[in-house]
Coordinates of C-alpha atoms and ligand atoms in Angstrom, one line a residue:
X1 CA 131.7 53.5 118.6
X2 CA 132.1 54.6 122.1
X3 CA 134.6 56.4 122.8
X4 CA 134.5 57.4 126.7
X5 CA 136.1 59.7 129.1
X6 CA 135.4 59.5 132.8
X7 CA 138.1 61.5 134.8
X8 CA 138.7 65.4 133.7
X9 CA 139.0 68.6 135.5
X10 CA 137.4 72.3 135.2
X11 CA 138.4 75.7 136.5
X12 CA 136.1 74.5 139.5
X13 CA 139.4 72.5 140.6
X14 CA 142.5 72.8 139.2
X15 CA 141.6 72.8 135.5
X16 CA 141.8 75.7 133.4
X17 CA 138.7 75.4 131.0
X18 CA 135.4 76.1 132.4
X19 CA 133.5 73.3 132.7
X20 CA 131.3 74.2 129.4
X21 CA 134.5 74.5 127.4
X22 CA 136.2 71.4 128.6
X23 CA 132.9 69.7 127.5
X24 CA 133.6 71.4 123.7
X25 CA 137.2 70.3 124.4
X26 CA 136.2 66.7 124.9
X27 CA 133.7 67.0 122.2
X28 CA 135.9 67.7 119.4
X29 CA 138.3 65.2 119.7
X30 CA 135.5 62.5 119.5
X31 CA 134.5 61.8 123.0
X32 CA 130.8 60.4 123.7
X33 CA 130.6 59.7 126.6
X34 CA 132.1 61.8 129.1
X35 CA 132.1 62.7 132.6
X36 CA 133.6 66.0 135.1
X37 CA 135.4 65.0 138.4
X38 CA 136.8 67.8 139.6
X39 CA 138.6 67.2 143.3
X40 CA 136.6 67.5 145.9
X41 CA 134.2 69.5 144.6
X42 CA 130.7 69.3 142.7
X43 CA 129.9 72.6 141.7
X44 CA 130.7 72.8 137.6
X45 CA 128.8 69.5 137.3
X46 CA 125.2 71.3 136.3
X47 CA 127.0 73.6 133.7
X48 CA 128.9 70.4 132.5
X49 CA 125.8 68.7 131.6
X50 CA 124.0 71.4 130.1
X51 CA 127.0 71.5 127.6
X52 CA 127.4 68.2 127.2
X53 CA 124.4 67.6 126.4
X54 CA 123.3 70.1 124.7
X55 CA 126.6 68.7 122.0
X56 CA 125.4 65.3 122.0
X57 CA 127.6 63.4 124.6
X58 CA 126.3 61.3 126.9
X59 CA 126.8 63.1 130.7
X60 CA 128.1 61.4 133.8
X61 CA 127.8 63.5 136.9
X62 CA 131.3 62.6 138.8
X63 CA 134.0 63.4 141.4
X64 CA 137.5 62.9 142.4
X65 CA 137.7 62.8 146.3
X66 CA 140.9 63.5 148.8
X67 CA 141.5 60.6 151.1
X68 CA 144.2 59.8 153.0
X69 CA 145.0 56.1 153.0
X70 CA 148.1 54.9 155.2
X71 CA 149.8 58.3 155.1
X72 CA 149.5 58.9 151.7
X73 CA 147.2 60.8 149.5
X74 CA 144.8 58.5 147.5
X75 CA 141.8 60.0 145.1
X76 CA 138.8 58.2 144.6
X77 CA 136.1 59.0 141.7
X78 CA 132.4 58.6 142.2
X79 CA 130.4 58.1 139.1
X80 CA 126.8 58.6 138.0
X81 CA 126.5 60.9 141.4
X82 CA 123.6 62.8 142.7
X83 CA 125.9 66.1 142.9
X84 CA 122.5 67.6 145.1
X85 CA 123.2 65.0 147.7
X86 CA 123.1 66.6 151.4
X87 CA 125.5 64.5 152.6
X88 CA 128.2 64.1 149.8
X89 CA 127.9 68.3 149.2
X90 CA 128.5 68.6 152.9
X91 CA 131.3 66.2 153.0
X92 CA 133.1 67.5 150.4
X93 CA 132.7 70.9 151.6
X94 CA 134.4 69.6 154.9
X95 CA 137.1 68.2 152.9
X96 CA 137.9 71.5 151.0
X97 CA 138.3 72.9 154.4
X98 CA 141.9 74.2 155.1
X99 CA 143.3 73.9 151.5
X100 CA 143.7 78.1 152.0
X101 CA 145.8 77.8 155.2
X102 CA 147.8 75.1 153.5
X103 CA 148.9 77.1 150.4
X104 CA 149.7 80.1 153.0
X105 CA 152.2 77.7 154.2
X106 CA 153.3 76.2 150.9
X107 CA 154.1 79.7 149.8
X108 CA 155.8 79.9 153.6
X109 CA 158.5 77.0 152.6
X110 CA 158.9 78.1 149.0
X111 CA 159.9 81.6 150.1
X112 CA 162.9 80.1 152.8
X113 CA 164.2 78.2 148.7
X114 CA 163.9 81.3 147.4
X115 CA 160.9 81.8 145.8
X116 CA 158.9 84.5 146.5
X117 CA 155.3 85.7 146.4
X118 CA 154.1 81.7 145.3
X119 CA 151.0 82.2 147.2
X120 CA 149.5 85.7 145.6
X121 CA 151.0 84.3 142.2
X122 CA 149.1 80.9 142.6
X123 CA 146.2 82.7 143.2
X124 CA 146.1 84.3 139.8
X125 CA 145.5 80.9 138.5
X126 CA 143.0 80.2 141.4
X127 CA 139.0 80.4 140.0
X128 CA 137.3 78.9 143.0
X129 CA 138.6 80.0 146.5
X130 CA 138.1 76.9 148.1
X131 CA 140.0 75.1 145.7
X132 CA 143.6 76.3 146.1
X133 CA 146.1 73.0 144.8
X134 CA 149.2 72.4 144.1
X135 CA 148.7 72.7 140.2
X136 CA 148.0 76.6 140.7
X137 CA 151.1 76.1 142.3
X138 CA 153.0 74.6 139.5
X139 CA 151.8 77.1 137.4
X140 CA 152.9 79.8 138.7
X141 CA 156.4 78.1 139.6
X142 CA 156.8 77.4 135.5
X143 CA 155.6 81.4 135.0
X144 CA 158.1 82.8 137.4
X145 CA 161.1 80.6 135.7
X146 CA 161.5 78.3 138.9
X147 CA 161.1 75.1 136.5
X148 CA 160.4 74.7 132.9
X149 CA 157.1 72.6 133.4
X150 CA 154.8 71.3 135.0
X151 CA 156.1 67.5 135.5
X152 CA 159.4 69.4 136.8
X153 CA 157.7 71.3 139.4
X154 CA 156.6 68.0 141.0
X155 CA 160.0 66.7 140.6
X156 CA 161.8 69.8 142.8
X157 CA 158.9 71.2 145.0
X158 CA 155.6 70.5 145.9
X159 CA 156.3 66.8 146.5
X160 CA 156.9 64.9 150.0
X161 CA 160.7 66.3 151.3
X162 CA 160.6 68.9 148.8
X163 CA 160.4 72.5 149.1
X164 CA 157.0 73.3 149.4
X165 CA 155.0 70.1 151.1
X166 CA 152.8 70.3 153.5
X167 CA 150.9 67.1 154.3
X168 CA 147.4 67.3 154.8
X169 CA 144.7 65.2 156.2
X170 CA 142.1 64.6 153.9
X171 CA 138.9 62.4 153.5
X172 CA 138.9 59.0 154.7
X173 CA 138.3 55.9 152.5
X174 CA 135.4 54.9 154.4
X175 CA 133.9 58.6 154.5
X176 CA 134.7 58.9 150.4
X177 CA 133.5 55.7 149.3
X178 CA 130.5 56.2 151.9
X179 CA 129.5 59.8 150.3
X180 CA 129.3 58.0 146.8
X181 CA 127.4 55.2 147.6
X182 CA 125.2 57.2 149.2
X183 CA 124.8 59.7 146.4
X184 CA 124.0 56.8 144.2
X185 CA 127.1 56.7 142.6
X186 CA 130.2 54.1 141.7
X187 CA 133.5 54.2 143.6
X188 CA 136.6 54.2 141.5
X189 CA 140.1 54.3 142.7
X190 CA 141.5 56.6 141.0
X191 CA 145.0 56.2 138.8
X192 CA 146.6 53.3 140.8
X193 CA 149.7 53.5 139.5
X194 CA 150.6 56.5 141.0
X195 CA 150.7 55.5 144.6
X196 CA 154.0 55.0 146.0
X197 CA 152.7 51.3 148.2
X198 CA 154.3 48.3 148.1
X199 CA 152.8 45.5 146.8
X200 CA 151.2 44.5 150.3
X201 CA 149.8 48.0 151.1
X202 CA 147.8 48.3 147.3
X203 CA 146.6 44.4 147.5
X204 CA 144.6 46.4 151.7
X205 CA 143.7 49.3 150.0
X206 CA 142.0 47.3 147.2
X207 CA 140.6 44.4 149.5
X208 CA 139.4 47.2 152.2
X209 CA 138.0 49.3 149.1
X210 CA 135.6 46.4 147.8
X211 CA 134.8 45.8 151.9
X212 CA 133.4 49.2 152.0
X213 CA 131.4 48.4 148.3
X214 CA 134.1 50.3 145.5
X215 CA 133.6 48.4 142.7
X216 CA 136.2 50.2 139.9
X217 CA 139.5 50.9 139.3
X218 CA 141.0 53.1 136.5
X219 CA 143.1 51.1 133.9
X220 CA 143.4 53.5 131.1
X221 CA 144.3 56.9 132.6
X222 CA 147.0 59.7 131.5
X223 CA 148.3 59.5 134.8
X224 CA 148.8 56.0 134.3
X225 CA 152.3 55.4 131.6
X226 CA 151.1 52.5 129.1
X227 CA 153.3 49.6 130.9
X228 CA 150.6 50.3 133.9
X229 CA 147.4 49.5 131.2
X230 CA 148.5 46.3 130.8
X231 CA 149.6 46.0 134.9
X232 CA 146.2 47.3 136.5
X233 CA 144.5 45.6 133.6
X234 CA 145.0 42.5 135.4
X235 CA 144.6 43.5 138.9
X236 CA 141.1 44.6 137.5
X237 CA 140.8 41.2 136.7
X238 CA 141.9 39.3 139.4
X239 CA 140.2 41.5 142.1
X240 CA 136.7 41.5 139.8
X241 CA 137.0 45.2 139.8
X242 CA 135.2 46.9 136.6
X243 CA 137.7 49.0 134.5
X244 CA 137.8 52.6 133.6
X245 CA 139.2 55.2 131.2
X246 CA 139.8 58.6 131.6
X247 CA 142.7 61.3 130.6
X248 CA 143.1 62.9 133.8
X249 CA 142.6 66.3 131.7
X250 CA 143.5 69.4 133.3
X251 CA 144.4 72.1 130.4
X252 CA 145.3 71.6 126.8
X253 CA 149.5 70.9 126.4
X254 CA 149.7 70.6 130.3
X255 CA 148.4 66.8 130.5
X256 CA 150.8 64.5 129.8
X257 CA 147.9 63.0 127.5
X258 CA 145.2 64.7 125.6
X259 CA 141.5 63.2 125.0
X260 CA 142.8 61.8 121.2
X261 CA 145.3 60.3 122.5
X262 CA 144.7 57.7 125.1
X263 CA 143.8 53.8 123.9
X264 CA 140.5 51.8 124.6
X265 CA 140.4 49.9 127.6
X266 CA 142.4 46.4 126.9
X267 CA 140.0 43.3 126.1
X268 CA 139.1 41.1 128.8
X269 CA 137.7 43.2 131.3
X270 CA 134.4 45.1 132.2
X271 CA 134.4 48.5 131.7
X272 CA 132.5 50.2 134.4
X273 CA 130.1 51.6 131.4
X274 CA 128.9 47.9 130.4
X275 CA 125.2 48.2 132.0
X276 CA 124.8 52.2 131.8
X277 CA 122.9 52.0 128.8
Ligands
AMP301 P1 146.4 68.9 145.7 O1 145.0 68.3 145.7 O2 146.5 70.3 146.0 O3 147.4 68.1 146.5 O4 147.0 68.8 144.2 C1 147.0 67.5 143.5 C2 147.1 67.8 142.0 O5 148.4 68.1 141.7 C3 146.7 66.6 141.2 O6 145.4 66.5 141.0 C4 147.4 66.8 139.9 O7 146.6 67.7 139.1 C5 148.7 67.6 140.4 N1 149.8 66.7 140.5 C6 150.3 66.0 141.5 N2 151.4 65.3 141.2 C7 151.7 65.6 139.9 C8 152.7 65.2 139.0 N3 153.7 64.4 139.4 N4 152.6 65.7 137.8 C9 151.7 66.5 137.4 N5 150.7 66.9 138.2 C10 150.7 66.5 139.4
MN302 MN1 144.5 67.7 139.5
MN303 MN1 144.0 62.4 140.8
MN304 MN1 142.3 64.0 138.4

C-alpha cells in the first residue's frame, strides 16, 4: 500500500528535524513515498534523498514557494523538481531576500506589546540564516510564556493587525509556478483552505493558476481541518486539478497532525502520484 507524504519541513526552513531525521521520522510511521518542501528553499533536498533512500522510501525532490496573490500570502509546492536548476535556485534565493530585515522589525513591534528580545530569542531556533519565519517566532513566544502554543501565537501576534506583522512581498504566481515548470516539476497550491478569499477570489487564483500550467491542489493536508477534505475534494474535481496529501510537518507535537495520523486521499480523484511510477 502506498502510503504518501508530499509536504514536510526540515531545519532548512522552519522545521526542527534535520532533513535526514525527518526522513527517519516519516519512515517510522509507515510513509513510502515521501517528499521535503521546505519554504523557499532547496538546500536539505540532496541530504533528504540520501536518507530516504537509503530507508526504502520512494524520494520526491520538492518545495513550498512564497507568493503573494491579491495581498495575501499564498504557498505553492513544486514536485519532482530539479533542486540544481539555475533559475529556480536563483529565484528562490531572491525570494529569501529580506526575511532578516523583516524579523528585525517583527521583534521591533513585539517589543512596543511588551515583549522583549523576540528577535535574538527567535534566532536560537533559527538553523539557516536566510530562513528567519514566523514559526522561530512562535517558538520563542511559547518559551518566553507570551502564549501557551504554537496555534495561540498565531491567534495574538504574528498575524495581519496583530502585534508583530509585517507584510511582505513575496514571489509572484507567475514567477513560482514559472520556476517549477521550468525545473521540471508539478505546481501545487498549497493548503487551500487556509486562505482568507472569498469564494470569487479562490475560483481566479485557481483559474489563473491552471493558465500559467499548475495542475495540483492539496486535499489531504494537516493545515487543512477534515470538513475541508471533503470541500477541496470537489474543487479538485470540478477544476480537473490532481489531488495531493501531505502533513504539513514541521516538528513532532507542534503539527496539528502527525504523519500516522492524516487519511488517504478521498475516492474519486487523481492523486498527483497516479503516473509517477
Ligand atoms: P513566514 O514564511 O515567515 O511568513 O512563516 C509562515 C509559517 O508560519 C508557515 O509556514 C507555518 O509554519 C507558520 N504558520 C502560519 N500561520 C500559522 C498558524 N495559524 N498556525 C500554525 N502555524 C502557522
Ligand atoms: Mn512553515
Ligand atoms: Mn504553507
Ligand atoms: Mn508547509
Amino acid at each position: 500500500m502506498l502510503n504518501v507524504d508530499l509536504h514536510c519541513h526540515s531545519n532548512v526552513s522552519d522545521g526542527v528535524l534535520a532533513p535526514a531525521a525527518v526522513a527517519n521520522y516519516a519512515h517510522q510511521a509507515g510513509v513510502n513515498v515521501w517528499a521535503l518542501t521546505d519554504h523557499d528553499e532547496v538546500g536539505g533536498v540532496a541530504r533528504a534523498r540520501e536518507a530516504a533512500t537509503g530507508l526504502g522510501m520512494r524520494f520526491v525532490a520538492g518545495v513550498e514557494i512564497s507568493i503573494t496573490w491579491a495581498n495575501e500570502t499564498v504557498h505553492i509546492v513544486g514536485l519532482q523538481i530539479d533542486e540544481n536548476n539555475q533559475a529556480l535556485v536563483q529565484g528562490l534565493a531572491s525570494t529569501r531576500n529580506g526575511r532578516d530585515a523583516r524579523g528585525r522589525e517583527m521583534a521591533d513591534q513585539l517589543a512596543k506589546a511588551g515583549i522583549a528580545g523576540a528577535y535574538e530569542g527567535a534566532l536560537k531556533y533559527v538553523d539557516n540564516p536566510d530562513l528567519m519565519s514566523r514559526t522561530h517566532f512562535a517558538r520563542y513566544l511559547v518559551e518566553c510564556g507570551a502564549c501557551a502554543n504554537i496555534p495561540e501565537v498565531f491567534r495574538k501576534y504574528l498575524t495581519e493587525g496583530k502585534p508583530g506583522y509585517v507584510p511582505h512581498r513575496w514571489a509572484s504566481l507567475t514567477q513560482a509556478v514559472g520556476w517549477i515548470r521550468g525545473a521540471g516539476g508539478i505546481a501545487v497550491i498549497a493548503h487551500p483552505g487556509r486562505y482568507k478569499f472569498t469564494p470569487v477570489q479562490q475560483g481566479a487564483l485557481f483559474d489563473e493558476f491552471k493558465q500559467l500550467g499548475g495542475t495540483a491542489i492539496e486535499v489531504v493536508t494537516g493545515s487543512h481541518t477534515p470538513d475541508q477534505y471533503g470541500v477541496y475534494a470537489e474543487h479538485a474535481r470540478r477544476y480537473g486539478f490532481l489531488a495531493s496529501r501531505g502533513t504539513d510537518f514541521h516538528a513532532p507535537g507542534e503539527s496539528r497532525v502527525d504523519f500516522a495520523m492524516l487519511p488517504p486521499l478521498p475516492g474519486n480523484l487523481t492523486p498527483v502520484w497516479h503516473d509517477w511510477f
